[in-house]
Structures are given as C-alpha cells and as structure tokens.
CSV table of C-alpha atoms in Angstrom, one decimal:
chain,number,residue,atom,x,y,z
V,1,UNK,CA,8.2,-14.0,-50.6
V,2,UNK,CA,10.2,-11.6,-49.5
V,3,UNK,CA,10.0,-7.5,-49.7
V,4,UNK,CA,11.3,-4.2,-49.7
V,5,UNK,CA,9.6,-0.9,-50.2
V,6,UNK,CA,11.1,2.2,-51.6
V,7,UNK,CA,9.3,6.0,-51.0
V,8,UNK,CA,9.6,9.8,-51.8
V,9,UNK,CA,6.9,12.2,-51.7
V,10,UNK,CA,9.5,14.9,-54.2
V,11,UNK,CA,7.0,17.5,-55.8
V,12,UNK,CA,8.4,16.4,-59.0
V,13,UNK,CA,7.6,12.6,-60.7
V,14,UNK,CA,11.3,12.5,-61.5
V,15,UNK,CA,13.0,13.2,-58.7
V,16,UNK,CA,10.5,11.0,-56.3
V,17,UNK,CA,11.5,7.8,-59.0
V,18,UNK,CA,15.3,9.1,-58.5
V,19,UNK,CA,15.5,9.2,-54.9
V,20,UNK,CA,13.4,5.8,-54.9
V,21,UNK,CA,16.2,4.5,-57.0
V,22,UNK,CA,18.8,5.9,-55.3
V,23,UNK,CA,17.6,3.5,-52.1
V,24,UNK,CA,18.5,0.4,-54.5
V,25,UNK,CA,21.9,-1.3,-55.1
V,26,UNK,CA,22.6,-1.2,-59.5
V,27,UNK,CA,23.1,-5.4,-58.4
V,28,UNK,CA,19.5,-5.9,-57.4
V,29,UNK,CA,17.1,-7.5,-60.1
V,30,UNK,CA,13.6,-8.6,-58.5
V,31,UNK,CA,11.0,-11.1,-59.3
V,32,UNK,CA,8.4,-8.2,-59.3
V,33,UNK,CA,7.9,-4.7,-58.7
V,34,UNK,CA,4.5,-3.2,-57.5
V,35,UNK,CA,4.0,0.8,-58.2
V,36,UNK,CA,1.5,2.8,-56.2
V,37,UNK,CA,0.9,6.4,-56.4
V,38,UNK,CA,-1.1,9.3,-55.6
V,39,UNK,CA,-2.9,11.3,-57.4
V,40,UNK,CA,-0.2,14.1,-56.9
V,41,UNK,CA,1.6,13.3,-60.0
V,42,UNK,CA,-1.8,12.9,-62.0
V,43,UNK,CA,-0.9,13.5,-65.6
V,44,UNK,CA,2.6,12.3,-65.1
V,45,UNK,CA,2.8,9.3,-64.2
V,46,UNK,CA,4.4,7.8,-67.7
V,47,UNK,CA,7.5,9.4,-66.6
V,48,UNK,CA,8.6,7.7,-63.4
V,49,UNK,CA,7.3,4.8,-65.5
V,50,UNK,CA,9.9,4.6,-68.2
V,51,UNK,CA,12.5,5.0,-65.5
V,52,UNK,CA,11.2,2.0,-63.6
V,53,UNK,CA,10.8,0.5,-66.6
V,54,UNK,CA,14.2,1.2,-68.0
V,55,UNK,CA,15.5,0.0,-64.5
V,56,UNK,CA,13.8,-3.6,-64.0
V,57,UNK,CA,13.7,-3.9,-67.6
V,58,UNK,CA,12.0,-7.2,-68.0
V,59,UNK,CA,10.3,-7.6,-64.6
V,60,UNK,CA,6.9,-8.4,-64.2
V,61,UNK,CA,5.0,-5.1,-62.8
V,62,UNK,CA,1.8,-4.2,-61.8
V,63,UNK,CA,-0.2,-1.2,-59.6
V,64,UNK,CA,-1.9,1.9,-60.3
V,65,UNK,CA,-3.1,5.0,-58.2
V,66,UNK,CA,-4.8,5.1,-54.5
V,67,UNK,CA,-5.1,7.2,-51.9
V,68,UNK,CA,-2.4,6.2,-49.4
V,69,UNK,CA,-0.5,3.0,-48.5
V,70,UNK,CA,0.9,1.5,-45.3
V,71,UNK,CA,4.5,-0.2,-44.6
V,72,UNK,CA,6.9,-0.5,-42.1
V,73,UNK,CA,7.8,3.5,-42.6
V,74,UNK,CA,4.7,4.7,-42.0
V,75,UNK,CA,1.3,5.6,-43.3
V,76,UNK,CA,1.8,7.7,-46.4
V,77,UNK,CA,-1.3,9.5,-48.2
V,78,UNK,CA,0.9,11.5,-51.0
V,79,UNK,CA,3.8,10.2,-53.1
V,80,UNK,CA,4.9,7.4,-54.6
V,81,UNK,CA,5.9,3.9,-53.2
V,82,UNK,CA,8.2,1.0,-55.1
V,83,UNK,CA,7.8,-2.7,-53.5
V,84,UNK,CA,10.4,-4.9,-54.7
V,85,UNK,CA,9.5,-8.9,-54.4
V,86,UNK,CA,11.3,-11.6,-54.8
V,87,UNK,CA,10.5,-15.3,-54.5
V,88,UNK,CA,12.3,-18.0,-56.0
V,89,UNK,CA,9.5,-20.9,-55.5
V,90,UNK,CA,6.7,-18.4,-56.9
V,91,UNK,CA,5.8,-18.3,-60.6
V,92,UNK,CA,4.8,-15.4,-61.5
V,93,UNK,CA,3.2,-13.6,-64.6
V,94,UNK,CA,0.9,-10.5,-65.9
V,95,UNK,CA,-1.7,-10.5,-68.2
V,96,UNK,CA,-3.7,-7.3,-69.1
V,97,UNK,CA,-7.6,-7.2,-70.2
V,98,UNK,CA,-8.4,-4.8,-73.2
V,99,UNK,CA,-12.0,-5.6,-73.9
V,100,UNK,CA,-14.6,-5.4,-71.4
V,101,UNK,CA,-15.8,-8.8,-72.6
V,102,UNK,CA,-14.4,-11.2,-69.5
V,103,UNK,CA,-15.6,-14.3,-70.2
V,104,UNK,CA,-12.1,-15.2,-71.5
V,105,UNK,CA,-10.6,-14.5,-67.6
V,106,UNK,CA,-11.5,-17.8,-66.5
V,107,UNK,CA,-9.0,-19.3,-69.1
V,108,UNK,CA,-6.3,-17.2,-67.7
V,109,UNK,CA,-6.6,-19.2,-64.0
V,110,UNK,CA,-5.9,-22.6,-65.9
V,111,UNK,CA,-6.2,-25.6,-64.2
V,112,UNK,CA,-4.1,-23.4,-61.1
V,113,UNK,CA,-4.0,-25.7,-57.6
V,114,UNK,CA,-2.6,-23.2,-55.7
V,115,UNK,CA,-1.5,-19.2,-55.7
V,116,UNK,CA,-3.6,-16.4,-56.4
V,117,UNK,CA,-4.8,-13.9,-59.1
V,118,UNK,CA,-4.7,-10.4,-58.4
V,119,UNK,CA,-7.0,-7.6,-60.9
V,120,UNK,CA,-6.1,-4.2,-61.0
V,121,UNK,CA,-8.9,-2.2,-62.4
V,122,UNK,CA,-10.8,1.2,-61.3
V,123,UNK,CA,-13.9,0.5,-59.6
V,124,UNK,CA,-15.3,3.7,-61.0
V,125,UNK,CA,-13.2,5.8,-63.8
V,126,UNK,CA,-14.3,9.7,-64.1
V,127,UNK,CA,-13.8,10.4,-67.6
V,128,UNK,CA,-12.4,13.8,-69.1
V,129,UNK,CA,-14.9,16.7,-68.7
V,130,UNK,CA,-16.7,16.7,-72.1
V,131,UNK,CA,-17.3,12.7,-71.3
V,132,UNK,CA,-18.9,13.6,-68.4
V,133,UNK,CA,-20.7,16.2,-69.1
V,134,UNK,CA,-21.8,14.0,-72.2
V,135,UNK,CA,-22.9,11.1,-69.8
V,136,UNK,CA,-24.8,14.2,-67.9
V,137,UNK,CA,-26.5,15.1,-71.4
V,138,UNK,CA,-27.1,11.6,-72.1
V,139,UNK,CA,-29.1,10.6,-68.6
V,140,UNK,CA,-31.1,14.3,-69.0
V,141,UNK,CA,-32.4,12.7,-72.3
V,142,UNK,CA,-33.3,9.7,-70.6
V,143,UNK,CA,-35.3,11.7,-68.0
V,144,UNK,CA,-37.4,13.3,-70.3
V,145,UNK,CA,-38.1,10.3,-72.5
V,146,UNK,CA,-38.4,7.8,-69.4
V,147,UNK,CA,-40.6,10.1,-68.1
V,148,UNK,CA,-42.5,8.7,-64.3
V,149,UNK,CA,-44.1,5.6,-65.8
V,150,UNK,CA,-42.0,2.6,-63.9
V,151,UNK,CA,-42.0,-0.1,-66.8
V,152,UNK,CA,-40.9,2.9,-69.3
V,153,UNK,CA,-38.5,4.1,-66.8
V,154,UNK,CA,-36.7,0.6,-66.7
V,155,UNK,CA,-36.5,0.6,-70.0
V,156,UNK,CA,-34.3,3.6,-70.1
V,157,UNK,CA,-32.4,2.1,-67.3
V,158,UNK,CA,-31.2,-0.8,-69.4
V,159,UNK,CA,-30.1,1.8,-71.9
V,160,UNK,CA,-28.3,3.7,-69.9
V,161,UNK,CA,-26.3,0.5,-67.9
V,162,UNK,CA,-25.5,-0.6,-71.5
V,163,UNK,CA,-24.2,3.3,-72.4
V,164,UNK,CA,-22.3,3.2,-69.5
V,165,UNK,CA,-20.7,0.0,-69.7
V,166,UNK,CA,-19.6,1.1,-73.1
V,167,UNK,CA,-18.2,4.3,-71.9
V,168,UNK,CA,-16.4,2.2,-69.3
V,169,UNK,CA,-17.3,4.3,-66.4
V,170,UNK,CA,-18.4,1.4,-63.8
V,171,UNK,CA,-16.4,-1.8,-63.5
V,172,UNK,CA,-18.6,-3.9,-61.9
V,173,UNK,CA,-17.2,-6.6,-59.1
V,174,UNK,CA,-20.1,-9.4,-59.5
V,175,UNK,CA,-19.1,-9.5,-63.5
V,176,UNK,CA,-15.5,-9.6,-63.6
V,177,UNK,CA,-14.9,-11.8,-60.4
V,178,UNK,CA,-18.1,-13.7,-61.6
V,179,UNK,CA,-16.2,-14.9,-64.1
V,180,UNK,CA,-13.7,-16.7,-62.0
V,181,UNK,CA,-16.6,-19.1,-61.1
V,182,UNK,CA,-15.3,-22.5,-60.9
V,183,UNK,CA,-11.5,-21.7,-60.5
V,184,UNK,CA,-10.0,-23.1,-57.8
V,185,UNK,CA,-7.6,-20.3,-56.3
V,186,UNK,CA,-8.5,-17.1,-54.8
V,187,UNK,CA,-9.0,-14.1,-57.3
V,188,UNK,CA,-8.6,-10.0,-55.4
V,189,UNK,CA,-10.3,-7.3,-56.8
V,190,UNK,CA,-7.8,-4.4,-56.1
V,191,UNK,CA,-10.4,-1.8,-56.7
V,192,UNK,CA,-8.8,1.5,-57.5
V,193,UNK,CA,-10.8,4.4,-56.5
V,194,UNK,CA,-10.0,8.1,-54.8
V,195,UNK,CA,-12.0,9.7,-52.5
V,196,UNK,CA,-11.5,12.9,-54.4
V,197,UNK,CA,-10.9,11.5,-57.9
V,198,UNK,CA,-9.7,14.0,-60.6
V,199,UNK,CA,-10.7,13.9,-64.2
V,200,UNK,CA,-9.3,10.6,-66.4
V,201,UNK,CA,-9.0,8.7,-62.6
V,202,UNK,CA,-7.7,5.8,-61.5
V,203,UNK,CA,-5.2,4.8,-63.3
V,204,UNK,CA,-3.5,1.2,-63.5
V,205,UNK,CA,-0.1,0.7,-64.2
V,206,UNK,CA,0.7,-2.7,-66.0
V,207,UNK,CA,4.3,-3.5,-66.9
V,208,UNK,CA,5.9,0.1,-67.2
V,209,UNK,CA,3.2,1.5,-68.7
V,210,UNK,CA,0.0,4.1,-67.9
V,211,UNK,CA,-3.1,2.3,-69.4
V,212,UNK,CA,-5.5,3.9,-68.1
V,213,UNK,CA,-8.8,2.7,-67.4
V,214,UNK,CA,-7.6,-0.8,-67.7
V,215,UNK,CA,-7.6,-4.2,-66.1
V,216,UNK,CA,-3.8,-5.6,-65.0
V,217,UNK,CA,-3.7,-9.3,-64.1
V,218,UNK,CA,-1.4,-10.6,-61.8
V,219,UNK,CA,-1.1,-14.3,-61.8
V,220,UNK,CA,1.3,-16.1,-58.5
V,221,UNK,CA,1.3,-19.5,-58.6
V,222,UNK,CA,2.7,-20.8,-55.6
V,223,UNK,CA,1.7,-23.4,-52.7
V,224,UNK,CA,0.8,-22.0,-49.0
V,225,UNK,CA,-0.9,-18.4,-50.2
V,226,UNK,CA,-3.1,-18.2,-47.8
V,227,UNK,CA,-5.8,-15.4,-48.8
V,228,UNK,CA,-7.9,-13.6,-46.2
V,229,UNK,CA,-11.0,-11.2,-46.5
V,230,UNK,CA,-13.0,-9.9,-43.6
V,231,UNK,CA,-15.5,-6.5,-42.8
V,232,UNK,CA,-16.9,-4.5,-41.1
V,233,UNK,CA,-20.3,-6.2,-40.8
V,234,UNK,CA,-22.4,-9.3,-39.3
V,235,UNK,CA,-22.3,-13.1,-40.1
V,236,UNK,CA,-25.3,-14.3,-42.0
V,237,UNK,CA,-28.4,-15.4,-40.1
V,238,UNK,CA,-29.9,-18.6,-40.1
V,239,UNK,CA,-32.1,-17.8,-42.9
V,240,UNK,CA,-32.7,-15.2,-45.5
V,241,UNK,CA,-35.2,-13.4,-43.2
V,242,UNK,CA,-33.4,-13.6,-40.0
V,243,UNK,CA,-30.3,-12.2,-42.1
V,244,UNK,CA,-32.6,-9.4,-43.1
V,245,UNK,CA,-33.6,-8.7,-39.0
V,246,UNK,CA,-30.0,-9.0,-38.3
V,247,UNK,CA,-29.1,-6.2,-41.1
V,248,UNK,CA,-31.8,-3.7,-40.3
V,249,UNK,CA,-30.7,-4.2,-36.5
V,250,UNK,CA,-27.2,-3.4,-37.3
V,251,UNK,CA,-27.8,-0.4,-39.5
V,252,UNK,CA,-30.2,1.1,-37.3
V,253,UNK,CA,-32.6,0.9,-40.5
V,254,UNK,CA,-34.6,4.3,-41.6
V,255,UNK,CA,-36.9,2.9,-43.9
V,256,UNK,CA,-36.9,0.0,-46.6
V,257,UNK,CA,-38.1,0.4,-49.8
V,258,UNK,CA,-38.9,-1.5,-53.1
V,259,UNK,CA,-37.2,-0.5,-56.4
V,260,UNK,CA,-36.3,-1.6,-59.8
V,261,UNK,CA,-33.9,-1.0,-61.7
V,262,UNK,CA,-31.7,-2.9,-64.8
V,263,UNK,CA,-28.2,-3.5,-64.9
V,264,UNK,CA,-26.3,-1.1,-62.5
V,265,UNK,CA,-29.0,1.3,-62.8
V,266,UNK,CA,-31.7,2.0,-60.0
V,267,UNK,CA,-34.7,3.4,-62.3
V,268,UNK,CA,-37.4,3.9,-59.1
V,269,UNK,CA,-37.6,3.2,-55.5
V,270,UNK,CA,-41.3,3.0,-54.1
V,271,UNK,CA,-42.7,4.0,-57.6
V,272,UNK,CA,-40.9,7.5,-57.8
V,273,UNK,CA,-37.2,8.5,-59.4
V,274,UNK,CA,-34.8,6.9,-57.3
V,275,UNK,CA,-33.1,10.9,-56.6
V,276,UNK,CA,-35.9,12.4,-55.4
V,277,UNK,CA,-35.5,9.7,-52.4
V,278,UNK,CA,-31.9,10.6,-52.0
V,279,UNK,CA,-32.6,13.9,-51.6
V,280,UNK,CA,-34.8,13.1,-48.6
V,281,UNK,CA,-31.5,11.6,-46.8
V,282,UNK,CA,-29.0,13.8,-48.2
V,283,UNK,CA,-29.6,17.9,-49.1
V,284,UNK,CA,-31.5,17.8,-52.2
V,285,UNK,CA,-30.2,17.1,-55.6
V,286,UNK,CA,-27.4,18.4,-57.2
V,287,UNK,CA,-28.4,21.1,-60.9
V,288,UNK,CA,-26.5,20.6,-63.9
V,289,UNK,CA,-24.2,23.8,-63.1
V,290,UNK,CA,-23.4,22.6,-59.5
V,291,UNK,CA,-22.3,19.0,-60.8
V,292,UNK,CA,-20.6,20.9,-63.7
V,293,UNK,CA,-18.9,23.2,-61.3
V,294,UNK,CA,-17.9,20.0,-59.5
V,295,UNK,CA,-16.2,18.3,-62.4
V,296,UNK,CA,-14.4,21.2,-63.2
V,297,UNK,CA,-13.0,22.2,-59.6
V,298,UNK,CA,-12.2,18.3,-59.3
V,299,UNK,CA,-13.9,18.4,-55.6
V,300,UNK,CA,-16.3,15.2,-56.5
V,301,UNK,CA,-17.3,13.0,-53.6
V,302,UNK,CA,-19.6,10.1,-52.5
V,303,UNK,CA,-19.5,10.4,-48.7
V,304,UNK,CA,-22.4,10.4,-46.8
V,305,UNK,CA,-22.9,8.4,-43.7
V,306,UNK,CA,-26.0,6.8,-45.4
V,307,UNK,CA,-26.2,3.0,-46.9
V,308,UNK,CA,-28.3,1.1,-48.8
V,309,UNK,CA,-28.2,-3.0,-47.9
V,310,UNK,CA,-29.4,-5.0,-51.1
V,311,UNK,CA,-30.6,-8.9,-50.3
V,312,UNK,CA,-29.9,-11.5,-52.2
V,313,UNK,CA,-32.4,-14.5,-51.9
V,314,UNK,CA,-29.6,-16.9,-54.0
V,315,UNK,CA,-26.7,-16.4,-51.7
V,316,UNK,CA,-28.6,-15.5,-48.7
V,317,UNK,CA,-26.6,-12.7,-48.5
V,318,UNK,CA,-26.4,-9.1,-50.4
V,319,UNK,CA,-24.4,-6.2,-50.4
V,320,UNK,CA,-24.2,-2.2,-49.3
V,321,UNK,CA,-24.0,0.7,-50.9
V,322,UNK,CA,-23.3,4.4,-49.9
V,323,UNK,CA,-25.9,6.7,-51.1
V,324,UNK,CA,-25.1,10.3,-52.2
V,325,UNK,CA,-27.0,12.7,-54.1
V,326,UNK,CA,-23.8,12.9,-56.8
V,327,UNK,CA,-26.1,12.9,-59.4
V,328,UNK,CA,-28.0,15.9,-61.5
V,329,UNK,CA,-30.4,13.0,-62.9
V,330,UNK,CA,-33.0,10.8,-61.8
V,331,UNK,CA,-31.4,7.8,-62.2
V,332,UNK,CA,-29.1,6.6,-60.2
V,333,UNK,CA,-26.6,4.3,-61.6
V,334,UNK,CA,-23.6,2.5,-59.3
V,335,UNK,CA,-21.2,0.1,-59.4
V,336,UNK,CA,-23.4,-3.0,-58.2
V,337,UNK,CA,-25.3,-5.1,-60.8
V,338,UNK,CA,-29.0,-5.0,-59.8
V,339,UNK,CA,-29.9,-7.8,-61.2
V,340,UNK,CA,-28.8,-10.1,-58.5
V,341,UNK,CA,-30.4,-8.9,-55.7
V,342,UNK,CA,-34.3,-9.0,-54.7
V,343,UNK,CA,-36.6,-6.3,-55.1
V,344,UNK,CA,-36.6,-4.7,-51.9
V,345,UNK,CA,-33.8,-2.2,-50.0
V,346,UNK,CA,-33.0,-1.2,-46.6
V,347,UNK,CA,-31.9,2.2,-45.8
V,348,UNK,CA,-29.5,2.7,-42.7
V,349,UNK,CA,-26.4,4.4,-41.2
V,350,UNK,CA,-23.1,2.6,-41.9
V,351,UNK,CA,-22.1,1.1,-39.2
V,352,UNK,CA,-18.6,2.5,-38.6
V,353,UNK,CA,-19.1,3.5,-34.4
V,354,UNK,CA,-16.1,1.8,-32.4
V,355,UNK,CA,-14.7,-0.1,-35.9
V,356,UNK,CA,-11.6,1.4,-36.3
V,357,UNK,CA,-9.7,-2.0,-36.7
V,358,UNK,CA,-12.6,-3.7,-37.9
V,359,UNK,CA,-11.8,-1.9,-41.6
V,360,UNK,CA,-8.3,-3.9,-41.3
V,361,UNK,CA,-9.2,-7.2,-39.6
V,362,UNK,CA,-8.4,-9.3,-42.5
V,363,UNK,CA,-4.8,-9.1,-41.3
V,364,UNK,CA,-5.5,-10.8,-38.3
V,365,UNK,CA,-6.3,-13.8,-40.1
V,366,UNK,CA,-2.7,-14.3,-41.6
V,367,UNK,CA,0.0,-15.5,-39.8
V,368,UNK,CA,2.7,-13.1,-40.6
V,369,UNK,CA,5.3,-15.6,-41.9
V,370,UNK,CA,5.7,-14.1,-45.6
V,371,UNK,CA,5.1,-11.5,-47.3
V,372,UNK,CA,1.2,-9.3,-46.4
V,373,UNK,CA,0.0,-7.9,-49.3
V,374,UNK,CA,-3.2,-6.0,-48.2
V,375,UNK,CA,-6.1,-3.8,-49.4
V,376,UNK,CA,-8.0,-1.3,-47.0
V,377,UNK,CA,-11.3,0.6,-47.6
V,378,UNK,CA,-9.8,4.3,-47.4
V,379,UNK,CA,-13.2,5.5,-46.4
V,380,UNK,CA,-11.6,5.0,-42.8
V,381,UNK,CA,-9.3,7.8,-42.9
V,382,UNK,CA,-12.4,10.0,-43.3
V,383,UNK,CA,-14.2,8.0,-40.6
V,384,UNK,CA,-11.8,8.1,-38.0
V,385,UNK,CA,-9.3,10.6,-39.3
V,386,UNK,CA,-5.4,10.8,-37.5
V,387,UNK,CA,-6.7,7.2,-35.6
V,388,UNK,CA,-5.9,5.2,-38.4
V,389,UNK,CA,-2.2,6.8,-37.8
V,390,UNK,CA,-2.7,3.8,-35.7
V,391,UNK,CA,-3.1,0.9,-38.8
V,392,UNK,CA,1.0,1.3,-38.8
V,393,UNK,CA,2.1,-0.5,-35.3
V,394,UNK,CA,-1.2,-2.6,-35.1
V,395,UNK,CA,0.3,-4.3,-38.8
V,396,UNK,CA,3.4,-4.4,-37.0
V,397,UNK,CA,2.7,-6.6,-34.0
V,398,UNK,CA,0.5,-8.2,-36.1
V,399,UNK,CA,2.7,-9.0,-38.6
V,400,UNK,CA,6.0,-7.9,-38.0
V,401,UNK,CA,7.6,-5.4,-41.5
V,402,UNK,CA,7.5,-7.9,-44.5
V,403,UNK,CA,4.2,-6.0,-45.4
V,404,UNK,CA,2.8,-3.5,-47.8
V,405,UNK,CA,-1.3,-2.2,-47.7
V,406,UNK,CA,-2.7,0.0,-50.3
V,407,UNK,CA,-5.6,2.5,-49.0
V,408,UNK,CA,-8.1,2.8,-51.8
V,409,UNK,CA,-12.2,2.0,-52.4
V,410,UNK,CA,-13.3,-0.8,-50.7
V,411,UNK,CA,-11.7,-4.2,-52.5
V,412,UNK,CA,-13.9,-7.5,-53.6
V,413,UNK,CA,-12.8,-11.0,-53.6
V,414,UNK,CA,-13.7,-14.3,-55.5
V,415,UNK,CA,-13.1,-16.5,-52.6
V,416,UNK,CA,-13.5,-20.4,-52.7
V,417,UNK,CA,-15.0,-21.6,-49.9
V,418,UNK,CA,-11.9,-23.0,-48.6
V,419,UNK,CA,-11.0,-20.0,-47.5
V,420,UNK,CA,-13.7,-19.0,-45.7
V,421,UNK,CA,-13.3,-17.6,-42.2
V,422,UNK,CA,-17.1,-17.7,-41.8
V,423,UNK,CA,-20.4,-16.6,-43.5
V,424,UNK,CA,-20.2,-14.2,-45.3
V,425,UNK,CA,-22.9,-11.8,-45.1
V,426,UNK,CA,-21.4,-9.8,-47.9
V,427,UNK,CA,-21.7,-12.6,-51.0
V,428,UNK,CA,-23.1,-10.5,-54.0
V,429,UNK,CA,-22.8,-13.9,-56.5
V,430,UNK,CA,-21.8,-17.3,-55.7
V,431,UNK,CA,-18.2,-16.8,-53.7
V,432,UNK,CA,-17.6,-13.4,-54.7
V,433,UNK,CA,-17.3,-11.0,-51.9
V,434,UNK,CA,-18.3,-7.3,-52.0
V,435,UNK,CA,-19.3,-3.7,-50.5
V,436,UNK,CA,-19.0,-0.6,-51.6
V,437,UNK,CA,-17.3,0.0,-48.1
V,438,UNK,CA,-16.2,-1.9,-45.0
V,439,UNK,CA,-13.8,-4.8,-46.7
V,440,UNK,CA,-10.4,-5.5,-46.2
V,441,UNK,CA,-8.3,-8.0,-48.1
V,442,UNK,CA,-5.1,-9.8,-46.7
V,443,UNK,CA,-3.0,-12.2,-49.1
V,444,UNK,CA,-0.2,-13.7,-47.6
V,445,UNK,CA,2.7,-15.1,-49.8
C-alpha cells in the first residue's frame, strides 16, 4: 500500500479542507482516505466532511478525532490531516456498528485468511452537560441507596455498569475485541480518546460522515499485513505468582488491595468506597460543583502518575489502569470489565522513567516495506513533553516516509497468537491485548 498525507492547521474547518485539497491533482481517485482531526474544529467537523466527501465521492473512508498524529512532515498536535491510500491487490471495505450489541462483529471477519480489521470507536465518550450531570445525579442516588454494606454496594454497581452501558459512555476493549474470538486475522482497537476531551467527545468519522459516538469498521483483506503490538511493560513470569512478583517489582508497588466490583464498576476496595482510597493517592475527592465546574470549563483530565495492575488467573496476565479522583461519587466506574480479573489489585507508579521509545516500539517490529499505519498512547507527550518531538526521525530511520501514527488513548488489539512477539503480560481475555496506557500498535500493509 502506498500513501500520501495531506495537512493544514487553517483556523477555519473550510479552509484547512481547501488547502488540503489544493495539495491534490483533480486526476487522483484513491482506494481510501483516512481523516484525523483535532479537537480544534469540535462542532464542525461535518463541514470539511461533505467536501471530502464530495471529492472522493465513493471511496471507502474512515477516522475520527485524536490528539495529534505523526508523518513524514512532522509531529502535528492541532489541525487536520488527509491520508490517501491506494493498493491495487488490497480489498478493502467499511462497515459501521449502530447497536452496542457486538456479537454480530464476528460475522463481519468471515472466513478472512489474511488482512486486518481496524474499529474506530471512543474509548470513553463525554456526553453533553446535562448527560453528565445526569450520570452525576444518577451515581449520587446510588450512593445513598448502596449505602457501606459491600454485597448491597455491588448490587448498585451492576446497575450502574448496565446504566452506563446504555448511555454509551464506556466502550469496553475486552467486549468488543472479545468478540473477534476465533477469527483468524488481527483486529486494532483504534481507541479514540483526548487528554482534555470536550463535551460530545470523540468523535468517529465513517464514510463522509460525523457519527458520533460510533463504531467504524475497516475491513483490508490482503496477504503479508503483518500486525505488531508492543508496551511499555514486562513479559509474563513463569507463573501467575511470579507474574504478580514481577508486576509489583516493576511498579514499585504502594499497597495491594482486594475489591469487588460488577461490570466496569469498582463498588469497594478493602471493604470501604473505592474513592475514599483514591483520595489517599491523589488530593481528595472532587464535590459536585468542582466536577460541574469541570464539565463546564471543559478542563477534564485523568492524569495522575498512579496505576492500578489487575490479574487475571485465566490468561495469566491482567491489565493497568490509571487512577484519578475524576469522580464526585463513590463508585468508580472505568473502561475495563471487572469481571475478568481476580479479586485482588496492586497499586504502583506507572512505569514511564527512561521509556520514551518504549510507548512506540511496536514500530520496530515492522519491516518498513509498505505502508505503517500506527497507534501511540498520547499519554507520552505529557510524560516526556518536546522529547517525543523526537517520535518523527526515529519513524523515519525506522521506517523510512510511507507512514502515518495517530496520537490518541492507549489502543487494544485482538491478536492471534501468530503474531505474537512474546508474552504478553497485558492479555485482559483470551488474545486481546490492553492498558489503559503504555501500548503501541503498528500494522504494516
């Protein structure tokens, strides 16, 4: 597969999709067209849309909004950015999931020998200010009710995973690449997340048009994709609890903890509301007025240099998770299911000292003869800050220009074991590969 990108960073939506035309002979017609922007056109981005759409009318397309991407110009984090593809041995099509019911996705990989599936979705969506705030009034209600007794407060949990699910706030990586179980090709989560998100964020683009908080399917069916995923963290041990020695060695561990939860919600850790731990790592938790105040200024964020590491016993693996006081409730819901991991969790420091290329390492593991397609965890930029200015001529020798990397949350992976670099520490379900930070996802084309 070959590539081109096309870029402008014009205040207006307009005039970026203008100038990024203006780059492109009227004679050129690719095989598909991947759109990425910031969230500096939030609200507009329908309108460079239809003119894309107009444009390469017919043309499979597929994207949505990160933080920043990478390419042979540079390291961008505002604007928008236009790949063109084309591949003449590839067969290619788009598929787009309006229920969040997925046990139909399988079907979608048919019997497929060779290629790739790529799922556009946000990893976490922030609704519109009265959602949220509706969510808030919702989990207050569960607070009282739940009240401190543990099996009542589990309970609630399961009622509020199921509310959430249905408001679509979390799209969970162990449910919709769980599906995939059994399919014989590689299957990337492009999680789309912001490290500042805005209210009614990410969005995904899927064939011209703004849908929202969707899923877009990308389906390439082609023989030598090669698909490569890699992180920032250890193999697994010999055994589960030699994995666990290896973990709380690498994280530096504070404390570990037993908890329960349902769903994707964590309903007590060490008998007490799962917050009023949090607040013993991270400044106390938030009031309704600060988190209000939040939503409306737009200045949400997760960071914190504090993880969680969840084990579990069926994969001999587990997963992390950042922890953050975000919440003005007790619970503390997230974007992991909870069901698939033991009863016990490890609290650490992410381990991010020296790592800089360590969040992009999946691109060593291509060999730079097509087309890169990658995904890296933006949490590095606020990590290492102007270093990762660095990312651009590292790709480079790596992989010489016929590349393009999105910056966004951390990505996940269904990954058949024939493609398997090692062992996976990081298995959440049976071949699916996740963190909430620390991955990086290379496909080569």
């Amino acid at each position: 597969m070959e590539s081109r990108v096309f870029y402008s960073n014009k205040q207006d939506e307009v005039e970026a999709v203008e100038e990024v035309l203006s780059g492109i002979d009227e004679s050129v017609m690719p095989d598909l067209v991947l759109v990425y922007s910031t969230l500096k056109y939030h609200g507009e981005y329908q309108r460079f849309l239809d003119v894309l759409g107009e444009r390469f009318q017919g043309v499979p397309q597929v994207g949505g909004t990160v933080d920043g991407f990478v390419y042979e110009g540079g390291l961008r984090t505002s604007g928008l950015a236009v790949v063109l593809c084309w591949d003449e041995d590839a067969s290619i099509d788009t598929f787009n999931v309006e229920s969040r019911d997925y046990s139909g996705l399988r079907e979608l990989a048919g019997d497929m020998d060779d290629g790739v599936l790529f799922l556009h979705y946000p990893l976490v969506y922030l609704p519109s200010s009265v959602d949220v705030l509706s969510i808030v009034a919702r989990a207050k209600y569960y607070d009282l009710v739940g009240g401190s007794d543990a099996a009542s407060r589990e309970e609630y949990a399961a009622r509020m995973s199921r509310y959430l699910d249905g408001k679509g706030v979390f799209n969970l990586p162990q449910r919709i690449l769980g599906s995939f179980e059994g399919c014989d090709v590689p299957v990337v989560g492009v999680n789309l997340g912001h490290f500042n998100p805005k209210r009614e964020s990410p969005r995904v683009f899927h064939n011209y048009s703004d849908i929202g908080n969707g899923v877009s399917g990308l389906i390439i069916e082609k023989e030598g994709v090669d698909v490569v995923s890699d992180d920032i963290y250890p193999s697994k041990a010999g055994g589960i609890s030699e994995t666990r020695d290896r973990v709380m060695e690498e994280l530096k561990c504070l404390r570990s903890f037993s908890y329960r939860g349902s769903g994707n919600v964590i309903s007590s850790i060490d008998g007490v509301p799962p917050m009023e731990k949090v607040e013993g790592f991270k400044g106390g938790v938030v009031s309704s007025e600060e988190f209000r105040e939040k939503v409306e200024e737009e200045s949400i964020s997760g960071e914190s240099p504090f993880i969680m590491f969840l084990l579990n016993s069926d994969t001999g693996g587990g997963s992390f998770l950042g922890v953050s006081n975000i919440y003005p409730f007790s619970y503390f819901p997230s974007y992991l299911d909870f069901d698939s991991f033991d009863d016990e969790l490890y609290f650490g420091y992410e381990p991010a000292k020296g790592k800089l290329f360590d969040y992009i390492s999946s691109v060593d593991g291509v060999s730079g003869s097509g087309f890169v397609f990658s995904v890296f965890d933006v949490a590095s930029i606020s990590i290492f800050g102007d270093m990762v200015l660095e990312y651009r001529d590292y790709l480079e020798e790596q992989i010489g220009d016929n590349y393009f990397s999105v910056l966004s949350v951390s990505p996940s992976v269904y990954l058949p074991r024939r493609f398997w670099r090692r062992d996976y520490l990081v298995e959440v379900s049976n071949n699916v590969l996740f963190a909430g930070s620390g991955l990086s996802v290379s496909v080569e084309i």
